[in-house]
Amino acid sequence: MERSKNNMTNEAEEMPQTLNIKMTEDSNPEVSSSTSVTAQGQQSSSAESEQNRTTTASAKNKENAIRPKLQLTFNTFTVKSGEDLKIEILVVGDPAPKIEWKKEGQAVKETSRLEILNKASLTLLHIRHGVREHSGQYSVTASNSAGKDTTTITVVVLEKPDPPIGPVRIDEVNSDYVIMSWDPPSYTGGCQLENYVVEKRETTSTEWHTVSATTVRTTIKVTKLKTGNEYQFRISAENRDNRLGDQPKSVTFQACVAT
């Protein structure tokens, strides 16, 4: 019997001990309040293991991420007024980068004539019936967890320049000639000016006559005028997009030749 007790004692000592703690309040009001305590051991939380695995996977994904890269051949794009323009930029990166377009530092606002389309491997800027307002500097940024890449492009919409800035100055008047000057237009139409066209007509006539179509300076001497007659002059600027047969924008003024 003694041996049996000893064996039971040894087996009890070898068994893992579990401590359960449970606090309960005695419901008997006549007995002073007492609390029983039970302690219970707990195994590792499966949620903690899952969190560790998620953290490890996230770190691995970040390590394997590819920094974005924007690839394009040109940085300046030119289109004639009224025509369409499509600009495609290849995008490399993993995970798929987020694309952001800006113009002059402000987020690009899409309209019926300006659209941005982002796909898995490229971003596209589509301009329909280009006008002056579409001209300017655009920036494109691609970003993901590995970093970001930004490139800048310039869009030029070619159209007729504005008329020369008036008023036109009459620098000298003689019996048969006049010397006049003016200031260049504030907007050249997206490209360099090539020349000015100067025309004249008598105020009693409706027919214009070309004085010069190749003036490169902002001043001219108009000769062979009739003494005492009053004339109208018209000056317009030309660039390489002007030669379409349409009437150029011009500034018109009158001058009277002294007798």
Short mmCIF file of C-alpha atoms in Angstrom, two decimals:
data_model
loop_
_atom_site.label_atom_id
_atom_site.label_comp_id
_atom_site.label_asym_id
_atom_site.label_seq_id
_atom_site.Cartn_x
_atom_site.Cartn_y
_atom_site.Cartn_z
CA MET A 1 0.00 0.00 0.00
CA GLU A 2 2.82 2.34 0.85
CA ARG A 3 4.49 1.51 -2.40
CA SER A 4 1.33 2.29 -4.32
CA LYS A 5 1.10 5.69 -2.65
CA ASN A 6 4.72 6.42 -3.49
CA ASN A 7 4.14 5.51 -7.15
CA MET A 8 1.11 7.79 -7.31
CA THR A 9 3.14 10.59 -5.75
CA ASN A 10 5.93 10.17 -8.29
CA GLU A 11 3.51 10.08 -11.21
CA ALA A 12 1.83 13.22 -9.92
CA GLU A 13 5.17 14.98 -9.76
CA GLU A 14 6.02 13.97 -13.32
CA MET A 15 2.70 15.24 -14.75
CA PRO A 16 2.76 18.86 -16.06
CA GLN A 17 1.23 21.27 -13.61
CA THR A 18 -1.54 23.62 -14.67
CA LEU A 19 -2.32 26.68 -12.64
CA ASN A 20 -5.83 28.02 -13.12
CA ILE A 21 -6.79 31.41 -11.75
CA LYS A 22 -10.43 32.40 -11.64
CA MET A 23 -11.76 35.15 -9.50
CA THR A 24 -15.38 34.76 -8.27
CA GLU A 25 -17.25 36.71 -5.66
CA ASP A 26 -19.20 34.89 -2.94
CA SER A 27 -22.91 35.41 -3.39
CA ASN A 28 -23.79 34.79 0.28
CA PRO A 29 -24.39 38.21 1.89
CA GLU A 30 -24.06 36.83 5.42
CA VAL A 31 -20.60 35.63 4.85
CA SER A 32 -17.85 38.14 4.55
CA SER A 33 -16.87 38.76 0.95
CA SER A 34 -14.35 36.27 -0.26
CA THR A 35 -12.66 35.56 -3.55
CA SER A 36 -11.46 32.30 -4.99
CA VAL A 37 -8.55 32.41 -7.35
CA THR A 38 -7.75 29.95 -10.11
CA ALA A 39 -4.70 30.18 -12.37
CA GLN A 40 -4.62 28.65 -15.84
CA GLY A 41 -1.69 28.48 -18.22
CA GLN A 42 -2.20 29.52 -21.89
CA GLN A 43 -0.55 28.41 -25.11
CA SER A 44 0.98 30.88 -27.66
CA SER A 45 -1.66 32.80 -29.62
CA SER A 46 -2.15 31.72 -33.24
CA ALA A 47 -2.90 35.38 -34.08
CA GLU A 48 0.61 36.33 -32.93
CA SER A 49 2.09 33.66 -35.20
CA GLU A 50 0.03 34.94 -38.10
CA GLN A 51 1.20 38.49 -37.40
CA ASN A 52 4.81 37.34 -37.44
CA ARG A 53 4.29 35.59 -40.75
CA THR A 54 2.61 38.70 -42.20
CA THR A 55 5.45 40.95 -41.02
CA THR A 56 8.01 38.59 -42.54
CA ALA A 57 6.12 38.44 -45.84
CA SER A 58 5.78 42.23 -45.92
CA ALA A 59 9.50 42.68 -45.33
CA LYS A 60 10.25 40.15 -48.06
CA ASN A 61 7.90 41.87 -50.52
CA LYS A 62 9.52 45.23 -49.82
CA GLU A 63 12.93 43.68 -50.32
CA ASN A 64 11.84 42.24 -53.70
CA ALA A 65 10.02 45.43 -54.84
CA ILE A 66 11.28 47.16 -57.99
CA ARG A 67 11.65 50.93 -57.97
CA PRO A 68 9.50 52.69 -60.63
CA LYS A 69 11.08 53.88 -63.86
CA LEU A 70 9.45 56.09 -66.50
CA GLN A 71 10.74 55.50 -70.03
CA LEU A 72 10.24 57.89 -72.96
CA THR A 73 12.32 58.94 -75.94
CA PHE A 74 11.45 62.64 -76.19
CA ASN A 75 10.63 65.34 -73.67
CA THR A 76 9.10 67.92 -76.05
CA PHE A 77 5.96 67.26 -78.09
CA THR A 78 4.54 69.60 -80.75
CA VAL A 79 1.07 69.57 -82.28
CA LYS A 80 -0.73 72.00 -84.59
CA SER A 81 -3.77 73.80 -83.27
CA GLY A 82 -6.91 71.70 -83.72
CA GLU A 83 -5.06 68.41 -84.08
CA ASP A 84 -4.79 65.48 -81.64
CA LEU A 85 -1.76 64.46 -79.59
CA LYS A 86 -1.08 61.20 -77.73
CA ILE A 87 1.88 60.87 -75.38
CA GLU A 88 2.68 57.34 -74.15
CA ILE A 89 5.16 56.75 -71.33
CA LEU A 90 6.27 53.21 -70.44
CA VAL A 91 6.13 52.43 -66.71
CA VAL A 92 8.30 49.81 -64.97
CA GLY A 93 7.94 48.84 -61.29
CA ASP A 94 6.68 46.22 -58.86
CA PRO A 95 4.23 46.52 -57.20
CA ALA A 96 2.40 48.47 -59.91
CA PRO A 97 3.30 52.15 -59.37
CA LYS A 98 0.76 54.88 -58.66
CA ILE A 99 0.79 57.52 -61.44
CA GLU A 100 0.28 61.25 -60.89
CA TRP A 101 0.17 63.95 -63.61
CA LYS A 102 0.65 67.67 -62.93
CA LYS A 103 0.76 70.79 -65.09
CA GLU A 104 2.68 73.82 -63.89
CA GLY A 105 2.70 72.24 -60.40
CA GLN A 106 -1.07 71.65 -60.22
CA ALA A 107 -2.92 68.33 -60.62
CA VAL A 108 -4.08 67.89 -64.20
CA LYS A 109 -7.84 68.26 -64.56
CA GLU A 110 -9.35 65.91 -67.11
CA THR A 111 -11.86 67.30 -69.60
CA SER A 112 -13.57 66.12 -72.76
CA ARG A 113 -10.47 67.31 -74.65
CA LEU A 114 -7.80 66.11 -72.23
CA GLU A 115 -7.73 62.56 -70.87
CA ILE A 116 -5.27 60.52 -68.79
CA LEU A 117 -5.27 56.73 -69.06
CA ASN A 118 -3.16 54.52 -66.77
CA LYS A 119 -2.50 50.87 -67.61
CA ALA A 120 -0.28 48.17 -66.08
CA SER A 121 2.83 49.11 -68.05
CA LEU A 122 2.17 52.61 -69.43
CA THR A 123 0.49 55.95 -68.82
CA LEU A 124 -1.11 57.95 -71.63
CA LEU A 125 -1.91 61.66 -72.05
CA HIS A 126 -4.46 62.22 -74.84
CA ILE A 127 -5.17 65.75 -76.09
CA ARG A 128 -8.03 66.21 -78.55
CA HIS A 129 -8.19 69.28 -80.81
CA GLY A 130 -5.23 70.98 -79.15
CA VAL A 131 -5.47 74.66 -78.24
CA ARG A 132 -3.19 77.20 -76.61
CA GLU A 133 -4.36 76.22 -73.11
CA HIS A 134 -2.92 72.72 -73.58
CA SER A 135 0.58 74.14 -74.03
CA GLY A 136 2.89 74.05 -71.03
CA GLN A 137 5.08 71.88 -68.84
CA TYR A 138 3.74 68.62 -67.48
CA SER A 139 5.32 66.39 -64.81
CA VAL A 140 4.65 62.66 -64.35
CA THR A 141 5.44 60.80 -61.11
CA ALA A 142 5.34 57.02 -60.60
CA SER A 143 5.64 55.77 -57.01
CA ASN A 144 5.45 52.51 -55.04
CA SER A 145 6.93 51.03 -51.83
CA ALA A 146 10.41 50.93 -53.38
CA GLY A 147 10.55 54.64 -54.29
CA LYS A 148 9.49 56.98 -57.09
CA ASP A 149 10.54 58.43 -60.43
CA THR A 150 9.55 61.77 -61.97
CA THR A 151 9.95 63.07 -65.51
CA THR A 152 8.99 66.37 -67.13
CA ILE A 153 7.62 66.92 -70.64
CA THR A 154 6.75 70.06 -72.63
CA VAL A 155 3.72 70.33 -74.88
CA VAL A 156 3.72 73.00 -77.61
CA VAL A 157 0.54 73.80 -79.56
CA LEU A 158 1.42 75.65 -82.76
CA GLU A 159 -0.97 78.37 -83.87
CA LYS A 160 -0.96 81.90 -85.22
CA PRO A 161 0.80 84.47 -83.06
CA ASP A 162 -1.04 87.35 -81.47
CA PRO A 163 -0.88 90.71 -83.28
CA PRO A 164 2.01 93.05 -82.51
CA ILE A 165 1.52 95.09 -79.37
CA GLY A 166 0.19 98.55 -80.07
CA PRO A 167 -0.17 101.35 -80.25
CA VAL A 168 2.07 101.63 -83.29
CA ARG A 169 4.48 104.55 -83.00
CA ILE A 170 4.87 107.08 -85.80
CA ASP A 171 8.55 107.95 -85.51
CA GLU A 172 8.79 110.24 -88.53
CA VAL A 173 6.41 111.66 -91.16
CA ASN A 174 7.49 113.30 -94.42
CA SER A 175 5.78 114.39 -97.60
CA ASP A 176 6.02 110.94 -99.21
CA TYR A 177 7.07 108.48 -96.50
CA VAL A 178 6.50 107.51 -92.90
CA ILE A 179 8.65 105.60 -90.41
CA MET A 180 6.78 103.50 -87.88
CA SER A 181 7.66 101.00 -85.13
CA TRP A 182 5.86 98.54 -82.83
CA ASP A 183 6.43 95.91 -80.16
CA PRO A 184 6.46 92.12 -80.73
CA PRO A 185 3.36 90.11 -79.83
CA SER A 186 3.13 88.78 -76.30
CA TYR A 187 2.34 85.28 -77.63
CA THR A 188 4.31 83.96 -80.60
CA GLY A 189 2.11 80.91 -81.26
CA GLY A 190 4.42 78.32 -79.74
CA CYS A 191 7.44 78.92 -81.99
CA GLN A 192 9.80 81.64 -83.11
CA LEU A 193 8.51 84.53 -85.20
CA GLU A 194 9.75 84.58 -88.79
CA ASN A 195 8.70 88.02 -90.01
CA TYR A 196 6.10 90.78 -90.06
CA VAL A 197 3.70 91.67 -92.86
CA VAL A 198 2.96 95.37 -93.35
CA GLU A 199 0.03 96.50 -95.52
CA LYS A 200 -1.46 99.87 -96.43
CA ARG A 201 -4.54 101.34 -98.03
CA GLU A 202 -5.93 104.82 -98.60
CA THR A 203 -8.89 105.58 -96.34
CA THR A 204 -10.97 106.21 -99.43
CA SER A 205 -10.33 102.66 -100.71
CA THR A 206 -11.15 99.14 -99.52
CA GLU A 207 -8.17 97.50 -101.20
CA TRP A 208 -5.08 96.60 -99.17
CA HIS A 209 -1.59 96.68 -100.71
CA THR A 210 1.40 94.81 -99.29
CA VAL A 211 4.25 97.11 -98.34
CA SER A 212 6.52 94.30 -97.10
CA ALA A 213 6.06 90.59 -96.34
CA THR A 214 9.61 89.95 -95.15
CA THR A 215 10.20 92.52 -92.42
CA VAL A 216 12.13 90.92 -89.55
CA ARG A 217 12.60 94.06 -87.45
CA THR A 218 9.90 95.91 -85.52
CA THR A 219 10.30 99.07 -87.57
CA ILE A 220 9.81 100.00 -91.22
CA LYS A 221 10.00 102.96 -93.59
CA VAL A 222 7.00 103.11 -95.92
CA THR A 223 7.73 105.12 -99.06
CA LYS A 224 5.88 106.24 -102.20
CA LEU A 225 3.01 107.83 -100.33
CA LYS A 226 0.91 110.60 -101.82
CA THR A 227 1.27 113.94 -100.17
CA GLY A 228 -1.76 114.99 -98.16
CA ASN A 229 -3.45 111.57 -98.31
CA GLU A 230 -4.58 109.66 -95.28
CA TYR A 231 -3.63 105.99 -95.00
CA GLN A 232 -4.47 102.97 -92.93
CA PHE A 233 -1.72 100.50 -92.08
CA ARG A 234 -2.05 96.88 -90.96
CA ILE A 235 0.76 94.92 -89.33
CA SER A 236 0.71 91.21 -88.55
CA ALA A 237 3.28 88.72 -87.24
CA GLU A 238 4.06 85.40 -88.88
CA ASN A 239 5.61 82.20 -87.59
CA ARG A 240 6.10 78.87 -89.38
CA ASP A 241 2.49 77.86 -88.62
CA ASN A 242 1.12 81.06 -90.17
CA ARG A 243 1.44 80.01 -93.78
CA LEU A 244 -1.93 78.28 -94.05
CA GLY A 245 -3.72 80.85 -96.17
CA ASP A 246 -5.85 82.12 -93.30
CA GLN A 247 -5.99 85.77 -92.36
CA PRO A 248 -3.34 86.48 -89.72
CA LYS A 249 -4.06 88.39 -86.55
CA SER A 250 -3.05 92.00 -87.06
CA VAL A 251 -3.05 95.45 -85.57
CA THR A 252 -4.50 98.27 -87.69
CA PHE A 253 -4.00 102.04 -87.37
CA GLN A 254 -4.23 105.21 -89.41
CA ALA A 255 -1.68 107.89 -90.27
CA CYS A 256 -1.94 111.08 -92.25
CA VAL A 257 1.01 112.09 -94.46
CA ALA A 258 1.74 115.80 -94.14
CA THR A 259 1.91 118.01 -97.19
#
